[in-house]
Amino acid sequence: MEQRTIDRTGQALSAVGLGTWQLGADWGAVSEDDARELLTAAVDSGVTFFDTADVYGDGRSERLVGAFLKDLDPARAANVLVATKMGRRAVQDPAEFTLDNFRAWTDRSRENLGVDTLDLVQLHCPPTAVFDSATVYDALDELVREKRVSAYGVSVETCDEALAAIARPHVASVQIILNPFRRKPLERVLPAARAAGVGIVARVPLASGLLSGKYGRDTVFAADDHRHYNRKGESFDVGETFSGVDYDSGVAAASEFASLVPAGATAAQWALRWITQQPGVTSVIPGARTAGQVRANAAAADLPALDEKALSELSELYDRRVRAQVHHRW
């Protein structure tokens, strides 16, 4: 697996990482045995970057990742960089984003993960005003000085939030939604991150599974799956579910996307490979519910890069089917 470096910190991440939201909640139940099996498959496939959050299952995802790494061979575990996120368990008020709260939140994550120092902690899509607060970044710098965290970054909903964070001198990484149906970050965010040496972590890379081509208009998602209860942003930003694309429209666009995939690749792998070849992307973090999905996602890193014809076809599909729905908002 190709390793890519965050210039500001020197930390190395695999080009394809693993998002572990599924290990917590909001995607249906994943047993502890299944979680351990898919984490093992990730490491065996060369994945060295896990992304989690304190809010995933109210800490369940962090605890499962921490227990897995504790039992892993120390030499192998040392190669895995774990990023967590903080802030979504609190009331979404900028006044909550204080040094005292940051200490409490990171203490909880350190306990969950079983580490003294967090590799990378990210503000978890906080209120927009937080990104412009010098006091917030001073507090994050203090966490580094206190060795609670090695580095910090942000997870954002909009390109403007990403650009505000990139302008801060010690932000290591920006996590942002990026996939063939969510392209706006290509215009300004990725170039700015490259110029500043900030890592880009691409999340929701398969548009909540749409880009796998496996779902139809009649697909039924479980009641505890956010693809059932958050389609219109009822619980959190609608962009986190199907990348903000209307489901029926997305199914039609995904079917056309799948028809463009060459032999030897799946639609999901083709989407992941498109992301990894975008200049400035450090790692993409697809989630998974099974070990087989993990191995297939990791294999996307070995596919040939999309050629100009393929890139043009996907761009045309986006402009025709998706752009009007998502481009103006994020």
mmCIF file of C-alpha atoms in Angstrom:
data_model
loop_
_atom_site.group_PDB
_atom_site.id
_atom_site.type_symbol
_atom_site.label_atom_id
_atom_site.label_comp_id
_atom_site.label_asym_id
_atom_site.label_seq_id
_atom_site.Cartn_x
_atom_site.Cartn_y
_atom_site.Cartn_z
ATOM 1 C CA MET A 1 0.000 0.000 0.000
ATOM 2 C CA GLU A 2 1.321 3.422 -0.939
ATOM 3 C CA GLN A 3 2.111 5.618 2.064
ATOM 4 C CA ARG A 4 1.571 9.372 1.806
ATOM 5 C CA THR A 5 2.988 11.981 4.154
ATOM 6 C CA ILE A 6 1.356 14.995 5.789
ATOM 7 C CA ASP A 7 3.986 17.640 5.142
ATOM 8 C CA ARG A 8 3.303 19.702 8.251
ATOM 9 C CA THR A 9 3.794 16.765 10.632
ATOM 10 C CA GLY A 10 5.690 14.087 8.724
ATOM 11 C CA GLN A 11 2.999 11.547 9.638
ATOM 12 C CA ALA A 12 2.483 8.758 7.092
ATOM 13 C CA LEU A 13 -0.955 7.492 6.071
ATOM 14 C CA SER A 14 -1.923 4.721 3.684
ATOM 15 C CA ALA A 15 -3.509 6.001 0.480
ATOM 16 C CA VAL A 16 -6.598 3.976 1.368
ATOM 17 C CA GLY A 17 -7.451 4.051 5.042
ATOM 18 C CA LEU A 18 -10.419 2.769 7.036
ATOM 19 C CA GLY A 19 -13.310 4.782 8.384
ATOM 20 C CA THR A 20 -14.787 3.164 11.492
ATOM 21 C CA TRP A 21 -18.155 4.889 11.855
ATOM 22 C CA GLN A 22 -19.728 1.504 11.139
ATOM 23 C CA LEU A 23 -18.150 0.093 14.295
ATOM 24 C CA GLY A 24 -20.057 2.559 16.412
ATOM 25 C CA ALA A 25 -23.557 3.153 15.191
ATOM 26 C CA ASP A 26 -25.797 4.583 12.494
ATOM 27 C CA TRP A 27 -25.134 1.815 9.948
ATOM 28 C CA GLY A 28 -26.813 -1.067 11.723
ATOM 29 C CA ALA A 29 -25.185 -3.447 14.182
ATOM 30 C CA VAL A 30 -21.617 -4.735 13.757
ATOM 31 C CA SER A 31 -20.584 -7.363 16.309
ATOM 32 C CA GLU A 32 -17.270 -7.210 18.170
ATOM 33 C CA ASP A 33 -16.090 -10.340 16.353
ATOM 34 C CA ASP A 34 -16.943 -8.836 12.970
ATOM 35 C CA ALA A 35 -15.232 -5.596 13.967
ATOM 36 C CA ARG A 36 -12.036 -7.413 14.906
ATOM 37 C CA GLU A 37 -12.145 -9.419 11.695
ATOM 38 C CA LEU A 38 -12.454 -6.358 9.489
ATOM 39 C CA LEU A 39 -9.745 -4.473 11.399
ATOM 40 C CA THR A 40 -7.458 -7.472 10.926
ATOM 41 C CA ALA A 41 -8.272 -7.525 7.216
ATOM 42 C CA ALA A 42 -7.384 -3.848 6.992
ATOM 43 C CA VAL A 43 -3.947 -4.252 8.546
ATOM 44 C CA ASP A 44 -3.281 -7.371 6.488
ATOM 45 C CA SER A 45 -4.161 -5.374 3.359
ATOM 46 C CA GLY A 46 -1.627 -2.649 4.119
ATOM 47 C CA VAL A 47 -3.990 -0.105 5.669
ATOM 48 C CA THR A 48 -2.109 2.038 8.199
ATOM 49 C CA PHE A 49 -4.708 4.732 8.858
ATOM 50 C CA PHE A 50 -7.844 4.307 10.959
ATOM 51 C CA ASP A 51 -10.306 7.147 11.424
ATOM 52 C CA THR A 52 -12.758 7.112 14.327
ATOM 53 C CA ALA A 53 -14.622 9.565 16.585
ATOM 54 C CA ASP A 54 -15.697 9.822 20.197
ATOM 55 C CA VAL A 55 -19.321 10.045 19.105
ATOM 56 C CA TYR A 56 -19.373 6.795 17.084
ATOM 57 C CA GLY A 57 -21.411 4.554 19.333
ATOM 58 C CA ASP A 58 -20.582 6.989 22.157
ATOM 59 C CA GLY A 59 -17.024 5.676 22.186
ATOM 60 C CA ARG A 60 -17.635 2.086 21.065
ATOM 61 C CA SER A 61 -15.675 2.544 17.847
ATOM 62 C CA GLU A 62 -12.695 4.014 19.704
ATOM 63 C CA ARG A 63 -12.757 1.202 22.258
ATOM 64 C CA LEU A 64 -12.894 -1.494 19.584
ATOM 65 C CA VAL A 65 -9.990 0.067 17.688
ATOM 66 C CA GLY A 66 -7.984 0.470 20.881
ATOM 67 C CA ALA A 67 -8.567 -3.127 21.992
ATOM 68 C CA PHE A 68 -7.615 -4.431 18.562
ATOM 69 C CA LEU A 69 -4.339 -2.498 18.461
ATOM 70 C CA LYS A 70 -3.492 -3.544 22.024
ATOM 71 C CA ASP A 71 -3.671 -7.194 20.970
ATOM 72 C CA LEU A 72 -1.830 -6.661 17.681
ATOM 73 C CA ASP A 73 1.872 -7.354 17.343
ATOM 74 C CA PRO A 74 3.533 -4.166 18.678
ATOM 75 C CA ALA A 75 5.636 -3.649 15.556
ATOM 76 C CA ARG A 76 2.554 -3.782 13.361
ATOM 77 C CA ALA A 77 0.497 -1.647 15.716
ATOM 78 C CA ALA A 78 3.183 1.028 15.701
ATOM 79 C CA ASN A 79 2.654 1.478 11.960
ATOM 80 C CA VAL A 80 -1.035 2.316 12.360
ATOM 81 C CA LEU A 81 -1.939 5.971 12.757
ATOM 82 C CA VAL A 82 -5.287 6.497 14.482
ATOM 83 C CA ALA A 83 -7.195 9.731 14.023
ATOM 84 C CA THR A 84 -10.159 10.466 16.233
ATOM 85 C CA LYS A 85 -12.579 13.378 16.340
ATOM 86 C CA MET A 86 -14.099 15.420 19.135
ATOM 87 C CA GLY A 87 -16.869 17.922 19.682
ATOM 88 C CA ARG A 88 -20.065 16.300 18.454
ATOM 89 C CA ARG A 89 -20.997 14.892 21.860
ATOM 90 C CA ALA A 90 -21.363 18.445 23.139
ATOM 91 C CA VAL A 91 -24.015 21.081 22.530
ATOM 92 C CA GLN A 92 -23.126 22.651 19.185
ATOM 93 C CA ASP A 93 -22.341 26.070 20.610
ATOM 94 C CA PRO A 94 -18.992 27.774 19.860
ATOM 95 C CA ALA A 95 -18.713 28.582 23.563
ATOM 96 C CA GLU A 96 -18.266 24.852 24.257
ATOM 97 C CA PHE A 97 -14.986 24.697 22.326
ATOM 98 C CA THR A 98 -12.657 25.568 25.199
ATOM 99 C CA LEU A 99 -9.327 24.248 26.434
ATOM 100 C CA ASP A 100 -10.933 22.669 29.509
ATOM 101 C CA ASN A 101 -13.439 20.812 27.348
ATOM 102 C CA PHE A 102 -10.737 19.810 24.875
ATOM 103 C CA ARG A 103 -8.772 18.309 27.758
ATOM 104 C CA ALA A 104 -11.789 16.378 28.996
ATOM 105 C CA TRP A 105 -12.739 15.172 25.523
ATOM 106 C CA THR A 106 -9.224 14.029 24.639
ATOM 107 C CA ASP A 107 -8.797 12.381 28.049
ATOM 108 C CA ARG A 108 -11.857 10.267 27.300
ATOM 109 C CA SER A 109 -10.576 9.347 23.834
ATOM 110 C CA ARG A 110 -7.130 8.506 25.195
ATOM 111 C CA GLU A 111 -8.754 6.159 27.687
ATOM 112 C CA ASN A 112 -10.978 4.599 25.032
ATOM 113 C CA LEU A 113 -8.046 4.045 22.684
ATOM 114 C CA GLY A 114 -5.644 3.015 25.457
ATOM 115 C CA VAL A 115 -2.930 5.532 24.576
ATOM 116 C CA ASP A 116 -1.119 8.350 26.352
ATOM 117 C CA THR A 117 -1.003 10.571 23.269
ATOM 118 C CA LEU A 118 -3.519 10.689 20.439
ATOM 119 C CA ASP A 119 -1.877 10.532 17.001
ATOM 120 C CA LEU A 120 -4.287 13.014 15.443
ATOM 121 C CA VAL A 121 -7.408 14.648 16.860
ATOM 122 C CA GLN A 122 -9.855 16.492 14.635
ATOM 123 C CA LEU A 123 -12.585 18.963 15.469
ATOM 124 C CA HIS A 124 -15.704 17.116 14.345
ATOM 125 C CA CYS A 125 -17.654 19.425 12.043
ATOM 126 C CA PRO A 126 -18.125 22.124 14.693
ATOM 127 C CA PRO A 127 -20.190 25.308 14.249
ATOM 128 C CA THR A 128 -18.748 27.462 11.478
ATOM 129 C CA ALA A 129 -17.720 30.230 13.883
ATOM 130 C CA VAL A 130 -15.245 27.842 15.541
ATOM 131 C CA PHE A 131 -13.043 27.809 12.439
ATOM 132 C CA ASP A 132 -12.393 31.554 12.771
ATOM 133 C CA SER A 133 -11.566 31.547 16.489
ATOM 134 C CA ALA A 134 -7.906 32.147 17.360
ATOM 135 C CA THR A 135 -8.668 31.010 20.927
ATOM 136 C CA VAL A 136 -9.692 27.585 19.624
ATOM 137 C CA TYR A 137 -6.420 27.088 17.755
ATOM 138 C CA ASP A 138 -4.439 28.329 20.772
ATOM 139 C CA ALA A 139 -6.190 25.679 22.866
ATOM 140 C CA LEU A 140 -5.376 22.994 20.301
ATOM 141 C CA ASP A 141 -1.734 24.095 20.328
ATOM 142 C CA GLU A 142 -1.773 23.688 24.105
ATOM 143 C CA LEU A 143 -2.969 20.091 23.724
ATOM 144 C CA VAL A 144 0.120 19.417 21.613
ATOM 145 C CA ARG A 145 2.400 21.076 24.177
ATOM 146 C CA GLU A 146 0.840 18.954 26.915
ATOM 147 C CA LYS A 147 1.434 15.836 24.779
ATOM 148 C CA ARG A 148 -2.223 14.878 24.881
ATOM 149 C CA VAL A 149 -2.138 14.888 21.086
ATOM 150 C CA SER A 150 0.644 14.701 18.527
ATOM 151 C CA ALA A 151 -1.215 16.773 15.952
ATOM 152 C CA TYR A 152 -4.617 18.247 15.250
ATOM 153 C CA GLY A 153 -6.850 18.816 12.274
ATOM 154 C CA VAL A 154 -10.452 19.535 11.400
ATOM 155 C CA SER A 155 -13.371 17.755 9.818
ATOM 156 C CA VAL A 156 -15.518 20.158 7.816
ATOM 157 C CA GLU A 157 -18.799 20.369 5.964
ATOM 158 C CA THR A 158 -17.976 23.222 3.570
ATOM 159 C CA CYS A 159 -15.103 24.382 1.434
ATOM 160 C CA ASP A 160 -15.044 27.763 3.179
ATOM 161 C CA GLU A 161 -14.550 26.033 6.535
ATOM 162 C CA ALA A 162 -11.702 24.014 5.042
ATOM 163 C CA LEU A 163 -9.983 27.121 3.684
ATOM 164 C CA ALA A 164 -10.279 28.904 7.037
ATOM 165 C CA ALA A 165 -8.561 25.972 8.754
ATOM 166 C CA ILE A 166 -5.842 25.592 6.129
ATOM 167 C CA ALA A 167 -4.854 29.219 6.748
ATOM 168 C CA ARG A 168 -3.954 28.382 10.354
ATOM 169 C CA PRO A 169 -0.255 27.490 10.684
ATOM 170 C CA HIS A 170 -0.496 24.337 12.804
ATOM 171 C CA VAL A 171 -3.501 22.545 11.311
ATOM 172 C CA ALA A 172 -2.186 19.181 10.114
ATOM 173 C CA SER A 173 -5.148 17.895 8.156
ATOM 174 C CA VAL A 174 -8.577 18.643 6.782
ATOM 175 C CA GLN A 175 -11.185 15.916 6.454
ATOM 176 C CA ILE A 176 -13.763 16.712 3.807
ATOM 177 C CA ILE A 177 -16.404 14.929 1.725
ATOM 178 C CA LEU A 178 -14.944 14.141 -1.685
ATOM 179 C CA ASN A 179 -16.086 11.656 -4.299
ATOM 180 C CA PRO A 180 -17.126 11.600 -7.981
ATOM 181 C CA PHE A 181 -20.513 13.027 -6.917
ATOM 182 C CA ARG A 182 -18.989 15.685 -4.606
ATOM 183 C CA ARG A 183 -16.255 17.547 -6.480
ATOM 184 C CA LYS A 184 -16.262 21.125 -5.277
ATOM 185 C CA PRO A 185 -13.148 20.655 -3.051
ATOM 186 C CA LEU A 186 -11.097 20.107 -6.227
ATOM 187 C CA GLU A 187 -11.427 23.773 -7.145
ATOM 188 C CA ARG A 188 -9.875 25.578 -4.171
ATOM 189 C CA VAL A 189 -9.465 23.297 -1.167
ATOM 190 C CA LEU A 190 -7.067 20.722 -2.569
ATOM 191 C CA PRO A 191 -4.765 23.299 -4.205
ATOM 192 C CA ALA A 192 -4.672 25.366 -0.998
ATOM 193 C CA ALA A 193 -3.913 22.293 1.105
ATOM 194 C CA ARG A 194 -1.083 21.233 -1.198
ATOM 195 C CA ALA A 195 0.468 24.687 -1.079
ATOM 196 C CA ALA A 196 0.272 24.781 2.725
ATOM 197 C CA GLY A 197 1.433 21.204 3.341
ATOM 198 C CA VAL A 198 -1.896 20.243 4.922
ATOM 199 C CA GLY A 199 -3.127 16.671 4.553
ATOM 200 C CA ILE A 200 -6.493 15.957 2.954
ATOM 201 C CA VAL A 201 -8.558 13.040 4.255
ATOM 202 C CA ALA A 202 -11.444 12.240 1.895
ATOM 203 C CA ARG A 203 -14.531 10.952 3.655
ATOM 204 C CA VAL A 204 -17.919 9.647 2.416
ATOM 205 C CA PRO A 205 -16.001 8.424 -0.645
ATOM 206 C CA LEU A 206 -18.771 6.150 -1.889
ATOM 207 C CA ALA A 207 -21.601 8.596 -1.198
ATOM 208 C CA SER A 208 -22.885 6.364 1.600
ATOM 209 C CA GLY A 209 -22.747 3.352 -0.700
ATOM 210 C CA LEU A 210 -24.462 4.899 -3.718
ATOM 211 C CA LEU A 211 -21.294 4.652 -5.769
ATOM 212 C CA SER A 212 -21.066 0.933 -5.109
ATOM 213 C CA GLY A 213 -23.931 0.554 -7.581
ATOM 214 C CA LYS A 214 -25.622 -1.956 -5.276
ATOM 215 C CA TYR A 215 -28.679 0.047 -4.286
ATOM 216 C CA GLY A 216 -31.920 0.594 -6.135
ATOM 217 C CA ARG A 217 -34.951 2.778 -5.566
ATOM 218 C CA ASP A 218 -36.627 -0.048 -3.671
ATOM 219 C CA THR A 219 -33.716 -0.728 -1.302
ATOM 220 C CA VAL A 220 -34.823 -0.610 2.337
ATOM 221 C CA PHE A 221 -32.327 0.484 4.998
ATOM 222 C CA ALA A 222 -32.691 -0.456 8.651
ATOM 223 C CA ALA A 223 -34.359 2.014 10.984
ATOM 224 C CA ASP A 224 -31.053 2.614 12.822
ATOM 225 C CA ASP A 225 -29.172 3.326 9.578
ATOM 226 C CA HIS A 226 -28.648 7.036 8.834
ATOM 227 C CA ARG A 227 -29.430 6.295 5.187
ATOM 228 C CA HIS A 228 -32.982 5.708 6.412
ATOM 229 C CA TYR A 229 -33.440 8.485 8.966
ATOM 230 C CA ASN A 230 -31.208 11.324 7.715
ATOM 231 C CA ARG A 231 -32.007 11.623 4.025
ATOM 232 C CA LYS A 232 -33.196 15.188 4.445
ATOM 233 C CA GLY A 233 -30.786 16.139 7.215
ATOM 234 C CA GLU A 234 -33.163 15.353 10.062
ATOM 235 C CA SER A 235 -30.337 14.420 12.490
ATOM 236 C CA PHE A 236 -27.144 15.981 11.081
ATOM 237 C CA ASP A 237 -25.878 17.628 7.913
ATOM 238 C CA VAL A 238 -27.564 16.011 4.926
ATOM 239 C CA GLY A 239 -24.234 16.035 3.103
ATOM 240 C CA GLU A 240 -23.103 13.151 5.298
ATOM 241 C CA THR A 241 -25.844 10.945 3.805
ATOM 242 C CA PHE A 242 -25.523 10.146 0.082
ATOM 243 C CA SER A 243 -23.258 13.241 -0.163
ATOM 244 C CA GLY A 244 -26.360 15.401 -0.177
ATOM 245 C CA VAL A 245 -27.649 13.902 -3.416
ATOM 246 C CA ASP A 246 -31.371 13.109 -3.595
ATOM 247 C CA TYR A 247 -31.592 9.336 -3.248
ATOM 248 C CA ASP A 248 -33.649 8.537 -6.360
ATOM 249 C CA SER A 249 -31.532 10.848 -8.508
ATOM 250 C CA GLY A 250 -28.410 9.366 -6.965
ATOM 251 C CA VAL A 251 -29.462 5.806 -7.779
ATOM 252 C CA ALA A 252 -29.914 6.760 -11.430
ATOM 253 C CA ALA A 253 -26.566 8.558 -11.545
ATOM 254 C CA ALA A 254 -24.838 5.678 -9.775
ATOM 255 C CA SER A 255 -26.207 3.209 -12.308
ATOM 256 C CA GLU A 256 -24.710 5.288 -15.092
ATOM 257 C CA PHE A 257 -21.455 5.573 -13.143
ATOM 258 C CA ALA A 258 -21.279 1.787 -12.821
ATOM 259 C CA SER A 259 -21.750 1.391 -16.576
ATOM 260 C CA LEU A 260 -18.492 3.304 -17.121
ATOM 261 C CA VAL A 261 -16.367 1.065 -14.886
ATOM 262 C CA PRO A 262 -13.879 -1.081 -16.833
ATOM 263 C CA ALA A 263 -13.467 -4.813 -16.462
ATOM 264 C CA GLY A 264 -11.324 -5.817 -13.538
ATOM 265 C CA ALA A 265 -12.714 -3.248 -11.110
ATOM 266 C CA THR A 266 -15.898 -2.714 -9.145
ATOM 267 C CA ALA A 267 -17.783 0.564 -9.098
ATOM 268 C CA ALA A 268 -16.667 1.160 -5.512
ATOM 269 C CA GLN A 269 -13.018 0.564 -6.393
ATOM 270 C CA TRP A 270 -13.291 2.869 -9.398
ATOM 271 C CA ALA A 271 -14.662 5.655 -7.180
ATOM 272 C CA LEU A 272 -11.891 5.166 -4.629
ATOM 273 C CA ARG A 273 -9.202 5.169 -7.311
ATOM 274 C CA TRP A 274 -10.610 8.411 -8.738
ATOM 275 C CA ILE A 275 -10.200 9.986 -5.308
ATOM 276 C CA THR A 276 -6.676 8.740 -4.634
ATOM 277 C CA GLN A 277 -5.384 10.176 -7.895
ATOM 278 C CA GLN A 278 -6.633 13.687 -7.162
ATOM 279 C CA PRO A 279 -3.595 15.903 -6.442
ATOM 280 C CA GLY A 280 -3.485 16.773 -2.764
ATOM 281 C CA VAL A 281 -5.416 13.789 -1.380
ATOM 282 C CA THR A 282 -3.484 12.098 1.407
ATOM 283 C CA SER A 283 -5.879 9.283 2.280
ATOM 284 C CA VAL A 284 -9.417 8.161 1.533
ATOM 285 C CA ILE A 285 -11.365 6.492 4.324
ATOM 286 C CA PRO A 286 -14.126 4.171 3.102
ATOM 287 C CA GLY A 287 -16.057 2.424 5.817
ATOM 288 C CA ALA A 288 -16.854 -1.270 5.815
ATOM 289 C CA ARG A 289 -19.068 -3.776 7.561
ATOM 290 C CA THR A 290 -17.192 -6.923 6.493
ATOM 291 C CA ALA A 291 -13.616 -8.058 6.003
ATOM 292 C CA GLY A 292 -14.332 -8.683 2.337
ATOM 293 C CA GLN A 293 -15.338 -5.069 1.831
ATOM 294 C CA VAL A 294 -12.138 -3.926 3.531
ATOM 295 C CA ARG A 295 -9.953 -6.056 1.266
ATOM 296 C CA ALA A 296 -11.786 -4.894 -1.860
ATOM 297 C CA ASN A 297 -11.446 -1.249 -0.848
ATOM 298 C CA ALA A 298 -7.745 -1.605 -0.139
ATOM 299 C CA ALA A 299 -7.212 -3.255 -3.532
ATOM 300 C CA ALA A 300 -8.443 -0.078 -5.210
ATOM 301 C CA ALA A 301 -5.056 1.468 -4.465
ATOM 302 C CA ASP A 302 -3.449 -0.975 -6.899
ATOM 303 C CA LEU A 303 -5.679 -0.154 -9.861
ATOM 304 C CA PRO A 304 -4.263 1.828 -12.795
ATOM 305 C CA ALA A 305 -5.048 5.514 -12.687
ATOM 306 C CA LEU A 306 -8.095 6.652 -14.624
ATOM 307 C CA ASP A 307 -7.109 7.948 -18.054
ATOM 308 C CA GLU A 308 -8.259 11.209 -19.607
ATOM 309 C CA LYS A 309 -11.203 9.583 -21.350
ATOM 310 C CA ALA A 310 -12.493 8.076 -18.114
ATOM 311 C CA LEU A 311 -11.974 11.318 -16.216
ATOM 312 C CA SER A 312 -13.869 13.238 -18.887
ATOM 313 C CA GLU A 313 -16.775 10.784 -18.810
ATOM 314 C CA LEU A 314 -17.115 11.057 -15.050
ATOM 315 C CA SER A 315 -16.896 14.833 -15.177
ATOM 316 C CA GLU A 316 -19.635 14.979 -17.772
ATOM 317 C CA LEU A 317 -21.820 12.662 -15.688
ATOM 318 C CA TYR A 318 -21.378 14.889 -12.646
ATOM 319 C CA ASP A 319 -22.194 18.062 -14.557
ATOM 320 C CA ARG A 320 -25.305 16.554 -16.076
ATOM 321 C CA ARG A 321 -26.735 14.570 -13.165
ATOM 322 C CA VAL A 322 -25.378 15.887 -9.871
ATOM 323 C CA ARG A 323 -23.743 19.321 -9.944
ATOM 324 C CA ALA A 324 -26.930 21.367 -9.657
ATOM 325 C CA GLN A 325 -27.932 19.522 -6.478
ATOM 326 C CA VAL A 326 -24.740 19.889 -4.460
ATOM 327 C CA HIS A 327 -22.334 22.437 -5.941
ATOM 328 C CA HIS A 328 -23.852 25.628 -4.577
ATOM 329 C CA ARG A 329 -24.327 24.457 -0.997
ATOM 330 C CA TRP A 330 -20.976 23.019 0.042
#
